[in-house]
PDB file of C-alpha atoms in Angstrom:
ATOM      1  CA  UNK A   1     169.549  97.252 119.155  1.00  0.00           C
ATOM      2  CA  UNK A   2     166.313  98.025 121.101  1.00  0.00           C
ATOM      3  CA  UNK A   3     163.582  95.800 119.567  1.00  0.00           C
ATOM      4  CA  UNK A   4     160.567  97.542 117.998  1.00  0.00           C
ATOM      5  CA  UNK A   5     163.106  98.190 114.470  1.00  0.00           C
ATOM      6  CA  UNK A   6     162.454 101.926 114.901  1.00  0.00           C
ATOM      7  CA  UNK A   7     166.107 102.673 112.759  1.00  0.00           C
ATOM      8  CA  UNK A   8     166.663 105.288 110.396  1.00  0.00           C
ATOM      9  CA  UNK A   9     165.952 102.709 107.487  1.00  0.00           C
ATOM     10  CA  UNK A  10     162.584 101.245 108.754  1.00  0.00           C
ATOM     11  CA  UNK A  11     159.754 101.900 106.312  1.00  0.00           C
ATOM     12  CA  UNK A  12     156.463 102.042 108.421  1.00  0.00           C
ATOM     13  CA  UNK A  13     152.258 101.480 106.977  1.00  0.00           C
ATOM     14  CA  UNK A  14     150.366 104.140 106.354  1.00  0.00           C
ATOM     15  CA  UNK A  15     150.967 107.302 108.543  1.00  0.00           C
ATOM     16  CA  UNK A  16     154.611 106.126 109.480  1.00  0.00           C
ATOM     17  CA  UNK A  17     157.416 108.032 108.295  1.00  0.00           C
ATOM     18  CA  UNK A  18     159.679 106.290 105.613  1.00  0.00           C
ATOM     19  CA  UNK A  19     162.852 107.636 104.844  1.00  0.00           C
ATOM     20  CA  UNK A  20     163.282 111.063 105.270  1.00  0.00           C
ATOM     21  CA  UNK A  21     159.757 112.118 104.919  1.00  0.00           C
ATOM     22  CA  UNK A  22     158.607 115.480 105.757  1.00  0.00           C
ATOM     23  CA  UNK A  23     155.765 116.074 107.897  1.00  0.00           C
ATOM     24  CA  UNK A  24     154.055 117.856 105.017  1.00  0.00           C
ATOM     25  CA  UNK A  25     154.289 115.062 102.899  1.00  0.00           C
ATOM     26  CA  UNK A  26     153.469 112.529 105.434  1.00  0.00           C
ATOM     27  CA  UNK A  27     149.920 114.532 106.247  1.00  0.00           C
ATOM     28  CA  UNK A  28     149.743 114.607 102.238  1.00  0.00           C
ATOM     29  CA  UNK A  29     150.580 110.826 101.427  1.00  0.00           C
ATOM     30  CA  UNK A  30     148.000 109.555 104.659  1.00  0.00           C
ATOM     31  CA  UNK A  31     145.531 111.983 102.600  1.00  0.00           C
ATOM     32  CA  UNK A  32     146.148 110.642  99.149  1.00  0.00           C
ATOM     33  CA  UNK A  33     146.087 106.772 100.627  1.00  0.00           C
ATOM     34  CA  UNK A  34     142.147 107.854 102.056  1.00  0.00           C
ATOM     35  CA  UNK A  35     141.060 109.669  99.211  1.00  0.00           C
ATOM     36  CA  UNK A  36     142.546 106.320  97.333  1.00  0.00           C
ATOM     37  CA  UNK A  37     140.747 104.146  99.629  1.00  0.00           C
ATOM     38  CA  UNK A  38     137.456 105.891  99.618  1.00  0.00           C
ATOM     39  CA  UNK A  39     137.688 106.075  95.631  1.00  0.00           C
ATOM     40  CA  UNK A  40     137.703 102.496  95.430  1.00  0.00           C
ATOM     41  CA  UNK A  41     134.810 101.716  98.282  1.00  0.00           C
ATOM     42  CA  UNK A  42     132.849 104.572  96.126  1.00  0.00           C
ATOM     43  CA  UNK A  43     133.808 101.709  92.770  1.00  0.00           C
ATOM     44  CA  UNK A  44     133.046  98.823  94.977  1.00  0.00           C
ATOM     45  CA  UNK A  45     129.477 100.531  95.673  1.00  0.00           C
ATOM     46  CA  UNK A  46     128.738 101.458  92.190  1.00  0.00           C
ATOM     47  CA  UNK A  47     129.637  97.949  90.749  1.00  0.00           C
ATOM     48  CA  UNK A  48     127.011  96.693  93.438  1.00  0.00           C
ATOM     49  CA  UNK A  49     124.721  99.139  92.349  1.00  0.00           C
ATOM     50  CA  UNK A  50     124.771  97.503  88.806  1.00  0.00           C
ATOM     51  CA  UNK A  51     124.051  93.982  90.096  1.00  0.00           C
ATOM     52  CA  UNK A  52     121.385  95.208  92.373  1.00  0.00           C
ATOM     53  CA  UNK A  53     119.649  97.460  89.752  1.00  0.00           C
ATOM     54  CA  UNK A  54     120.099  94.572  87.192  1.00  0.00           C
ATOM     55  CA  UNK A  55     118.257  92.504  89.632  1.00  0.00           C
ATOM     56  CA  UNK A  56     115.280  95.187  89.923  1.00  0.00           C
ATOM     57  CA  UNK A  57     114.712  95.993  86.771  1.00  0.00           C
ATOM     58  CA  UNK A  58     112.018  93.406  86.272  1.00  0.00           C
ATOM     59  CA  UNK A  59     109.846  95.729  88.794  1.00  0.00           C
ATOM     60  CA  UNK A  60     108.557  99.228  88.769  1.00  0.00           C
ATOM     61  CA  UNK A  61     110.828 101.431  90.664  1.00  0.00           C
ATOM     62  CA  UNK A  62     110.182 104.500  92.162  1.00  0.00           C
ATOM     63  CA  UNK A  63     112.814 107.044  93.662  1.00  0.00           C
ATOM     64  CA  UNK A  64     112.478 109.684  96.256  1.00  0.00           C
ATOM     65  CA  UNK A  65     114.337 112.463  95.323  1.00  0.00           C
ATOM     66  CA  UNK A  66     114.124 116.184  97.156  1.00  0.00           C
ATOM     67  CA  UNK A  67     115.789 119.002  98.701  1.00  0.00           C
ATOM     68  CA  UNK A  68     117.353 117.912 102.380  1.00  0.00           C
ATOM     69  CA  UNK A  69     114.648 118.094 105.574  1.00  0.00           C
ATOM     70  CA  UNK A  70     111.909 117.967 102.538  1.00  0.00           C
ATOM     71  CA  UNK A  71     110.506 115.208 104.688  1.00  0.00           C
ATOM     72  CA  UNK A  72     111.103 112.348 102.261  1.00  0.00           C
ATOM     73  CA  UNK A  73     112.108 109.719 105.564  1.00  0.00           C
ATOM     74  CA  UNK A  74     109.094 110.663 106.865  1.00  0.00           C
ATOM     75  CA  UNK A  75     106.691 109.751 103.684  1.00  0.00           C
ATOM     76  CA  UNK A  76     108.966 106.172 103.281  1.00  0.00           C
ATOM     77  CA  UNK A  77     107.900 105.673 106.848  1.00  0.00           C
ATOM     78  CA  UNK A  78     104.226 106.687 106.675  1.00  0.00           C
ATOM     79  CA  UNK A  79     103.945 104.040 103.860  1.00  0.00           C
ATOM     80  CA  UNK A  80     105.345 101.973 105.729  1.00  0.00           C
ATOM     81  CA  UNK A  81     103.305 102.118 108.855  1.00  0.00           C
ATOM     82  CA  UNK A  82     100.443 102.205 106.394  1.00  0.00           C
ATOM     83  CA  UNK A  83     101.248  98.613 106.586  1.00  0.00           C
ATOM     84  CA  UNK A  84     101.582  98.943 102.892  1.00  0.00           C
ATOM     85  CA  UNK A  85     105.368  97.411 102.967  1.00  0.00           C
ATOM     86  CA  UNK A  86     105.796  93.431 102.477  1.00  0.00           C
ATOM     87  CA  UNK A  87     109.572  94.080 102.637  1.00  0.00           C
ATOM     88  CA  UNK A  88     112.406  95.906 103.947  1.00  0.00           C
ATOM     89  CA  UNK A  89     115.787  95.733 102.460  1.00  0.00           C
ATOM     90  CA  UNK A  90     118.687  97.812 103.218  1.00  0.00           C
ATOM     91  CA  UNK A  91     121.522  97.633 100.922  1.00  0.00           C
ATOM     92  CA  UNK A  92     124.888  99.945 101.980  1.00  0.00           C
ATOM     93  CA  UNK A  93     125.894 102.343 103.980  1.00  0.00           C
ATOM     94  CA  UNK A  94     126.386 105.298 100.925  1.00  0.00           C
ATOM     95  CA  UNK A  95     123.652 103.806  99.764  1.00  0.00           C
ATOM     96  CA  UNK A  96     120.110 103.838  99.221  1.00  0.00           C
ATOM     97  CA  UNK A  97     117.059 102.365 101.185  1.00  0.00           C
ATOM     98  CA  UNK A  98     114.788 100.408  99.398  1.00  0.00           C
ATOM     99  CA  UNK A  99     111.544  99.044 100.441  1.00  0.00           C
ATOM    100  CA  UNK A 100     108.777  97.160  98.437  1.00  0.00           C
ATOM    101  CA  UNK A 101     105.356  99.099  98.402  1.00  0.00           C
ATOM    102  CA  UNK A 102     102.175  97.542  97.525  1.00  0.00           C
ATOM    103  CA  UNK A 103      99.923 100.171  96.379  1.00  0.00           C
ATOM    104  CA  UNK A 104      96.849  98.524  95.601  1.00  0.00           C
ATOM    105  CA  UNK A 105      96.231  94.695  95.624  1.00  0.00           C
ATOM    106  CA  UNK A 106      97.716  94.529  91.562  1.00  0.00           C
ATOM    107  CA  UNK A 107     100.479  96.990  91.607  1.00  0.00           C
ATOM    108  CA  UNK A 108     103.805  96.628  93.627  1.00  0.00           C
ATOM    109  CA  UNK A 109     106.596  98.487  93.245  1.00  0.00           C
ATOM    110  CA  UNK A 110     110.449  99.173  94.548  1.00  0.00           C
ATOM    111  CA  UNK A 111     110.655 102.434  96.484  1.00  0.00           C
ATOM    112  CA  UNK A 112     113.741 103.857  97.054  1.00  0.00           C
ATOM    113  CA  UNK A 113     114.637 106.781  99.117  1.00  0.00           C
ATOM    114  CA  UNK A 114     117.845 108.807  98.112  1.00  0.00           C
ATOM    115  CA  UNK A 115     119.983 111.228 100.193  1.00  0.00           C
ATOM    116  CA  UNK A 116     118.753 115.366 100.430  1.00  0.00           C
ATOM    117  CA  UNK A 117     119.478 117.606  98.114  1.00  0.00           C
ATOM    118  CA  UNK A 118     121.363 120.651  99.560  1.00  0.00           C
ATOM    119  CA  UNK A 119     122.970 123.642  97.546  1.00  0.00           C
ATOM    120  CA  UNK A 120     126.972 124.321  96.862  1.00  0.00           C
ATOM    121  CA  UNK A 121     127.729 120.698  98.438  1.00  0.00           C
ATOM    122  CA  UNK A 122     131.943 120.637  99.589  1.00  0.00           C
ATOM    123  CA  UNK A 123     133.592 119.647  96.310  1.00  0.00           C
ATOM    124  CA  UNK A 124     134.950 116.359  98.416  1.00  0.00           C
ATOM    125  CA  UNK A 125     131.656 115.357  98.620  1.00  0.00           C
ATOM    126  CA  UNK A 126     130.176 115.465  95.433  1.00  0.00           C
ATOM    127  CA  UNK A 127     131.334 112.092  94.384  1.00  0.00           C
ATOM    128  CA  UNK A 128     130.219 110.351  96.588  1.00  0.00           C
ATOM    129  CA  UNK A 129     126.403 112.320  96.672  1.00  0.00           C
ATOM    130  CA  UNK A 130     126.487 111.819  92.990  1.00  0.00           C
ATOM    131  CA  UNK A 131     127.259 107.536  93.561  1.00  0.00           C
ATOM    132  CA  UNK A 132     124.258 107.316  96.265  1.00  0.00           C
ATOM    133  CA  UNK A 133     122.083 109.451  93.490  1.00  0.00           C
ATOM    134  CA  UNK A 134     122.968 106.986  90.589  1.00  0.00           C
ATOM    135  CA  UNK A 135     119.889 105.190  92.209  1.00  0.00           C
ATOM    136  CA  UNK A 136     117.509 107.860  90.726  1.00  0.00           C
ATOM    137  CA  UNK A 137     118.982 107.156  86.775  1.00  0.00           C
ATOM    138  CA  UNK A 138     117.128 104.048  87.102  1.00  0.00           C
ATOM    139  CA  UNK A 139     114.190 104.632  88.327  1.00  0.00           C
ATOM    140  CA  UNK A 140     110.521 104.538  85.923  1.00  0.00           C
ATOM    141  CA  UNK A 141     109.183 107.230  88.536  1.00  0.00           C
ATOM    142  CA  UNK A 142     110.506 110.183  90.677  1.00  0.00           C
ATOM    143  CA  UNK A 143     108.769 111.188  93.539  1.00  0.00           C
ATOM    144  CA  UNK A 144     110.125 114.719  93.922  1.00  0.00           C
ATOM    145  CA  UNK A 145     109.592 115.851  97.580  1.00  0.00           C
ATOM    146  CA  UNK A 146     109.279 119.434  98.431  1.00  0.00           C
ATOM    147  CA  UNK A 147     108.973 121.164 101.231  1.00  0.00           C
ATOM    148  CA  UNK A 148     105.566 123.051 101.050  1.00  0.00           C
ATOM    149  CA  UNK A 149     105.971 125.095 104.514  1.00  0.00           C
ATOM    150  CA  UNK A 150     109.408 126.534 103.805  1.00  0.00           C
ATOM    151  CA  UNK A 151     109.919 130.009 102.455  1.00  0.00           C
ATOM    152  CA  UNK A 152     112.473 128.942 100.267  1.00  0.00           C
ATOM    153  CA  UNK A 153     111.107 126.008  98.293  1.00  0.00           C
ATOM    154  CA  UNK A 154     111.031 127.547  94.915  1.00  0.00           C
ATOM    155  CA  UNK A 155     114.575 128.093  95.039  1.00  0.00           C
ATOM    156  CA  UNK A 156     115.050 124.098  96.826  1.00  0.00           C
ATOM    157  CA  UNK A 157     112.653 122.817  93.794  1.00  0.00           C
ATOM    158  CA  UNK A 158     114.956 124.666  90.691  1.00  0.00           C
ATOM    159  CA  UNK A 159     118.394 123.277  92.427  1.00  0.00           C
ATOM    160  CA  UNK A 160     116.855 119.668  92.884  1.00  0.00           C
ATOM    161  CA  UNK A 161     116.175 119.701  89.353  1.00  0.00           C
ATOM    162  CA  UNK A 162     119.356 121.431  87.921  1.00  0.00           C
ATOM    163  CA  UNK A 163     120.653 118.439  89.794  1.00  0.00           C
ATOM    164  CA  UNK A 164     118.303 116.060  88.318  1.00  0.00           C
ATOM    165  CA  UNK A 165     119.231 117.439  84.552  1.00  0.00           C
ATOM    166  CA  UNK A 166     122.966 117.067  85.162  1.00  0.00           C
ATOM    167  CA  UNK A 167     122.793 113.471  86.275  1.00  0.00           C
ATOM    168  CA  UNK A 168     120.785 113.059  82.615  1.00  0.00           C
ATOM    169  CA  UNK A 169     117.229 112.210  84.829  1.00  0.00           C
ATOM    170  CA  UNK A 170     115.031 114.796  83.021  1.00  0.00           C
ATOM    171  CA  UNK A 171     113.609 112.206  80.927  1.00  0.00           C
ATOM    172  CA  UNK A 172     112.047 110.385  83.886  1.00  0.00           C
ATOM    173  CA  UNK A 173     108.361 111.205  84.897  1.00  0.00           C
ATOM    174  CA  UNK A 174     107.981 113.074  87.995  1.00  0.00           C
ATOM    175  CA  UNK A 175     105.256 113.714  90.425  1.00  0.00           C
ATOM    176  CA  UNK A 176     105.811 116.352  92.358  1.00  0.00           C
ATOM    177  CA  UNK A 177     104.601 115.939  96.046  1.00  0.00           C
ATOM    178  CA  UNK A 178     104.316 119.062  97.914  1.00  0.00           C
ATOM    179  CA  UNK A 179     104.836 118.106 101.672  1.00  0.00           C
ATOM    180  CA  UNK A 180     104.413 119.356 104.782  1.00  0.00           C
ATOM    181  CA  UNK A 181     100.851 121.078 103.769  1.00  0.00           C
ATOM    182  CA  UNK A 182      99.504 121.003 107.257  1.00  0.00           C
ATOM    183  CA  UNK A 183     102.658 123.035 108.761  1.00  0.00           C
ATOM    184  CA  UNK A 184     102.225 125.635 105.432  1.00  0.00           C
ATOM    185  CA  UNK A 185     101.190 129.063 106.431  1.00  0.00           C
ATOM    186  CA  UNK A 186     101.995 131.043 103.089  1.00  0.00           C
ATOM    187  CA  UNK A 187      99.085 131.286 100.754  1.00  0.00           C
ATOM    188  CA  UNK A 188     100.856 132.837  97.946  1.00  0.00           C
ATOM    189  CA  UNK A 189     104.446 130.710  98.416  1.00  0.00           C
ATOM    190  CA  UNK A 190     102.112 127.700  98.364  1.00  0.00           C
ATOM    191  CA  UNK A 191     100.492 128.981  95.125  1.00  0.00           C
ATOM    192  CA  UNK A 192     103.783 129.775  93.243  1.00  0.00           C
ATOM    193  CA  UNK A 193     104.268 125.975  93.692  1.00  0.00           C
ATOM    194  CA  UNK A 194     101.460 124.992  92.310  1.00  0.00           C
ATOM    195  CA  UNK A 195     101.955 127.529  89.538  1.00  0.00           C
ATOM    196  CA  UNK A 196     105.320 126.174  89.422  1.00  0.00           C
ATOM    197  CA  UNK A 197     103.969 122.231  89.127  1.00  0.00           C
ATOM    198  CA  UNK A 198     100.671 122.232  88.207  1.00  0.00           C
ATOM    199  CA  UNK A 199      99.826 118.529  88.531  1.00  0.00           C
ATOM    200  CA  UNK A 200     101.933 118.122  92.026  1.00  0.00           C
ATOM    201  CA  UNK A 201     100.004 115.934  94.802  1.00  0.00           C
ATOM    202  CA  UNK A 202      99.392 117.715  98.246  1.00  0.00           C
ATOM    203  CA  UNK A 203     100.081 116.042 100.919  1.00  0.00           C
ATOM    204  CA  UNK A 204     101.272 115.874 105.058  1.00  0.00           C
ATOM    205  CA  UNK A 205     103.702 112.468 105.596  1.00  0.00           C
ATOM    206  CA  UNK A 206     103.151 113.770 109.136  1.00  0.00           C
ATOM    207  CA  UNK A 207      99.100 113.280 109.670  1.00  0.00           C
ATOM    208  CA  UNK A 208      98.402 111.435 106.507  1.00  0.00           C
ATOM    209  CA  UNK A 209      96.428 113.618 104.778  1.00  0.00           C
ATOM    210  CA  UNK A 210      96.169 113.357 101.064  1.00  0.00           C
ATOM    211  CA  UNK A 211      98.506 109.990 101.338  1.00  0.00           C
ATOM    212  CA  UNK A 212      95.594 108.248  98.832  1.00  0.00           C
ATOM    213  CA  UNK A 213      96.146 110.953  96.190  1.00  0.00           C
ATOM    214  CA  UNK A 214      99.881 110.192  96.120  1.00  0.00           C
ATOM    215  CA  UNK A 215      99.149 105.964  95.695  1.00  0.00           C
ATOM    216  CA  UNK A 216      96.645 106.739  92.881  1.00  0.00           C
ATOM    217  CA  UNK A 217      99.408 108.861  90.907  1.00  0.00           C
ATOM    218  CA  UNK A 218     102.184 106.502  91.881  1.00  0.00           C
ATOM    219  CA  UNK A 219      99.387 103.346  90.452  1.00  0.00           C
ATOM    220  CA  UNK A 220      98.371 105.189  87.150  1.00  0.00           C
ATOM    221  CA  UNK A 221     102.156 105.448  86.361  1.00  0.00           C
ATOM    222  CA  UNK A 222     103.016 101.834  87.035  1.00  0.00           C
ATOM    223  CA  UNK A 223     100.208 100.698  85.475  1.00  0.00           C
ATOM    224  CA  UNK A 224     100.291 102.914  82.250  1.00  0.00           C
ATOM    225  CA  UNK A 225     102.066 100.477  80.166  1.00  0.00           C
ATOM    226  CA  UNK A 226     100.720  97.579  81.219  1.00  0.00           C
ATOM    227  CA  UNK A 227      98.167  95.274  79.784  1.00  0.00           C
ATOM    228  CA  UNK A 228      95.667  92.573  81.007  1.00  0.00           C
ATOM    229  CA  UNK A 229      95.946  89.059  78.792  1.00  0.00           C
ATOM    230  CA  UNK A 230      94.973  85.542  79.146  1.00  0.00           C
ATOM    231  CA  UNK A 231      97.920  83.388  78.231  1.00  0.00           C
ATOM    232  CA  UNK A 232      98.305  79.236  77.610  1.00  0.00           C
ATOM    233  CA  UNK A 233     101.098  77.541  78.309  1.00  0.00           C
ATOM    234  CA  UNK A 234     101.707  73.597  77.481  1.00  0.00           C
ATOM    235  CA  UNK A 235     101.035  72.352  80.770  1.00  0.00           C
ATOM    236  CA  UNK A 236     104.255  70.663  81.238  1.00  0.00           C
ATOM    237  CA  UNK A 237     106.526  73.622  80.737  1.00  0.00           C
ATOM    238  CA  UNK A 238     107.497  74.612  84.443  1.00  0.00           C
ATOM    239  CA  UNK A 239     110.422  76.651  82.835  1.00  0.00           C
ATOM    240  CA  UNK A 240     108.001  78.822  81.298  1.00  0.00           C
ATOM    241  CA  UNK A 241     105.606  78.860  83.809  1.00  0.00           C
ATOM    242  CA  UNK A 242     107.862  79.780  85.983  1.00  0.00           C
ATOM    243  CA  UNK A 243     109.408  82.676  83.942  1.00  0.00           C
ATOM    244  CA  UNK A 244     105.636  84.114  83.365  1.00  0.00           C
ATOM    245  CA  UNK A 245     104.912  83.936  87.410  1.00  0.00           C
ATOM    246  CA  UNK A 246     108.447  86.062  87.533  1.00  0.00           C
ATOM    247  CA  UNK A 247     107.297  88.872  84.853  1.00  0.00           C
ATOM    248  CA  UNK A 248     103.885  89.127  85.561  1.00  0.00           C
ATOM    249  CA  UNK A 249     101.384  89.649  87.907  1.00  0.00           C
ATOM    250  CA  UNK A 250      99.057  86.140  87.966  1.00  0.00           C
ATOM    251  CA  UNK A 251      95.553  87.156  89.159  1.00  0.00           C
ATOM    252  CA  UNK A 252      94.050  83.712  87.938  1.00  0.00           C
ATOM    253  CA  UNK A 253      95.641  79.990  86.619  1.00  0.00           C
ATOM    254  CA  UNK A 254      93.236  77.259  85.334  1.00  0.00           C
ATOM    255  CA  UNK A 255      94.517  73.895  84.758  1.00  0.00           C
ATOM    256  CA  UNK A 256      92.817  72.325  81.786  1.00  0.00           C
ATOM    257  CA  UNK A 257      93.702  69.270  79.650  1.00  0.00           C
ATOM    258  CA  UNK A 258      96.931  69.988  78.077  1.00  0.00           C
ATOM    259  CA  UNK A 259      97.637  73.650  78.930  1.00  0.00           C
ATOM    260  CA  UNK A 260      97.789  75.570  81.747  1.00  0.00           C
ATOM    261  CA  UNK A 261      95.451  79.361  81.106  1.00  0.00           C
ATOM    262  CA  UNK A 262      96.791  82.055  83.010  1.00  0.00           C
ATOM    263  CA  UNK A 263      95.385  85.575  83.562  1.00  0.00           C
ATOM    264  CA  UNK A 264      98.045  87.796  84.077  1.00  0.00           C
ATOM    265  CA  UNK A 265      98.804  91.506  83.962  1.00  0.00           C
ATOM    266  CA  UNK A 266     102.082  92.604  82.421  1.00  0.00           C
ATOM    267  CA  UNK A 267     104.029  95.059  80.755  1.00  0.00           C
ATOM    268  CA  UNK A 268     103.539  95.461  77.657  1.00  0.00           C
ATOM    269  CA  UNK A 269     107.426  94.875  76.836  1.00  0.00           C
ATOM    270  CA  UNK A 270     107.677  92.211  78.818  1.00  0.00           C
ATOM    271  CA  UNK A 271     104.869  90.342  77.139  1.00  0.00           C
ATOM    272  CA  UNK A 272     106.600  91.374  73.400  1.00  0.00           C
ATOM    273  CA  UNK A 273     109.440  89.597  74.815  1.00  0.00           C
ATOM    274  CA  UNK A 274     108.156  86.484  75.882  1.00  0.00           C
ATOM    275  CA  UNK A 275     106.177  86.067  72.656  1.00  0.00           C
ATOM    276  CA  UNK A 276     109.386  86.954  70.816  1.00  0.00           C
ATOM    277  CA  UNK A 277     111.391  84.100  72.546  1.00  0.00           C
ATOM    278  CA  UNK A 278     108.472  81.892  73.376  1.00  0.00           C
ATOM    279  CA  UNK A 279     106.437  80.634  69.999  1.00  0.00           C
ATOM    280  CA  UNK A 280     104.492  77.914  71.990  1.00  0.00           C
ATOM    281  CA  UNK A 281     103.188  80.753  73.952  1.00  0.00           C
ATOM    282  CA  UNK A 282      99.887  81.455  72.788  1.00  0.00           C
ATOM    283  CA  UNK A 283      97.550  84.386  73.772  1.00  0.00           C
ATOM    284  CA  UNK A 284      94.146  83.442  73.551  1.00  0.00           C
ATOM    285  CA  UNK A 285      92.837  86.795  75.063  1.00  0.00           C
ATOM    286  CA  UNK A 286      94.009  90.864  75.550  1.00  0.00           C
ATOM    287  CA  UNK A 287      92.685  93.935  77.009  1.00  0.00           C
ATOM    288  CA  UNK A 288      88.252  93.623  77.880  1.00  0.00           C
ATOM    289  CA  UNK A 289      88.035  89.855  77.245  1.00  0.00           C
ATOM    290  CA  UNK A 290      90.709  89.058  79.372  1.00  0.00           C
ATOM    291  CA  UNK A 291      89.280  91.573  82.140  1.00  0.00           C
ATOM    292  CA  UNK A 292      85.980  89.630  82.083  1.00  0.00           C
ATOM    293  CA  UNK A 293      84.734  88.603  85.573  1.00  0.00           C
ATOM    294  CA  UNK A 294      85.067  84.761  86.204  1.00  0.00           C
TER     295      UNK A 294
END
């Protein structure tokens, strides 16, 4: 016959009818094969996720979180112009952007923005929303961006956070960053937000102002749990070395005779740990003494 094999019995790929398939249930099997497909890219995604949070959990990380058009793009890129970013790195296409933010000279930490926030989101949709949120669960700090100017923010603010509480983030600290200031021309709305979070930071992404406030409360919360010690290692362990350099931030290393003294600042879990695992550690100063000027 006529080449192409386009008899009765030939069983096509996806969207080709096999044997006597309805058009109904051709539209319904192409649908199930996508939905399939997608399910497993959405898997794929949150199995990177893992790794990559794995990978970042040494650092302080700090999500973005907010109603849509709350003008969180807008406050990752006025950081960033800031100059304030020593690194871009983009990770998927569901997924999140993630930048590393140095806030002061001693305090860096991961910044991730997530996708908006909008109300009664197509069913279909949720999944994958939910999958690009997971990036919040893990974060030490939410920034939670709100839309200052617009009449309905009080409304935006309660359905971010019902969100928030389903996804099991209400445990997280949260600033609240009230945006858009310079474009707000409510008194009282503005006021019921601030009623609403008292200790929110008021800002404009868009001219700048009030950008300093925001670094200071993002600093005091990577910084609460952190301490300032003097540390000696045996000056031949690079291993060690090498793992303090990776969990801490070294402000000062003096080679002596037969150790190497490092002043470091570090979280205070981190530095249990390494004691815990590291006897021939030894911390020769904490806290004031170790602050001393050299």
């Amino acid at each position: 016959g006529a080449a192409g094999g386009t008899g009765v019995g030939a069983v096509g790929g996806i969207g080709t009818r096999g044997p006597g398939e309805k058009q109904i249930e051709i539209d319904r099997r192409i649908v199930r094969d996508r939905v399939s497909a997608l399910k497993r890219e959405l898997a794929t995604i949150n199995e990177r996720k893992m790794r990559t949070v794995q990978s970042r959990r040494e650092c302080f990380t700090v999500s973005l979180v907010g109603y849509t058009n709350s003008g969180k793009s807008t406050l990752l890129n006025r950081l960033t112009n800031a100059g304030q970013f020593v690194a871009d790195m983009l990770f998927a296409t569901l997924d999140t952007k993630t930048v590393r933010w140095a806030v002061d000279e001693s305090t860096t930490v991961l910044l991730s923005d997530t996708v908006g926030f909008v109300r009664d989101l197509p069913h279909h949709l949720v999944a994958s929303f939910r999958a690009t949120l997971e990036e919040a669960l893990h974060a030490d700090l939410l920034l939670h961006v709100v839309d200052a100017s617009n009449p309905y923010a009080v409304g935006q603010v309660s359905a971010v956070q019902q969100v928030l509480d389903e996804l099991g983030c209400s445990g997280i600290p949260t600033v609240a960053v009230l945006n858009k200031i310079d474009a707000s021309t409510d008194p009282v709305n503005e006021q019921i937000l601030v009623t609403r979070l008292p200790n929110a930071v008021r800002l404009s992404a868009l001219t700048g102002e009030g950008i300093d406030g925001l670094a200071e409360a993002v600093r005091r919360a990577a910084t609460a749990d952190t301490v300032r010690v003097t540390l000696r290692v045996p000056a031949g362990d690079g291993r060690l070395a090498a793992l303090i350099d990776r969990e801490a931030k070294v402000l000062e290393r003096r080679y002596l005779e037969d150790v190497v003294e490092l002043d470091v600042r570090m979280e205070r879990r981190h530095l249990d740990r390494l004691t815990g695992q590291h006897p021939e550690l030894e911390v020769a100063a904490e806290g004031d003494a170790a602050a001393q000027p050299s």
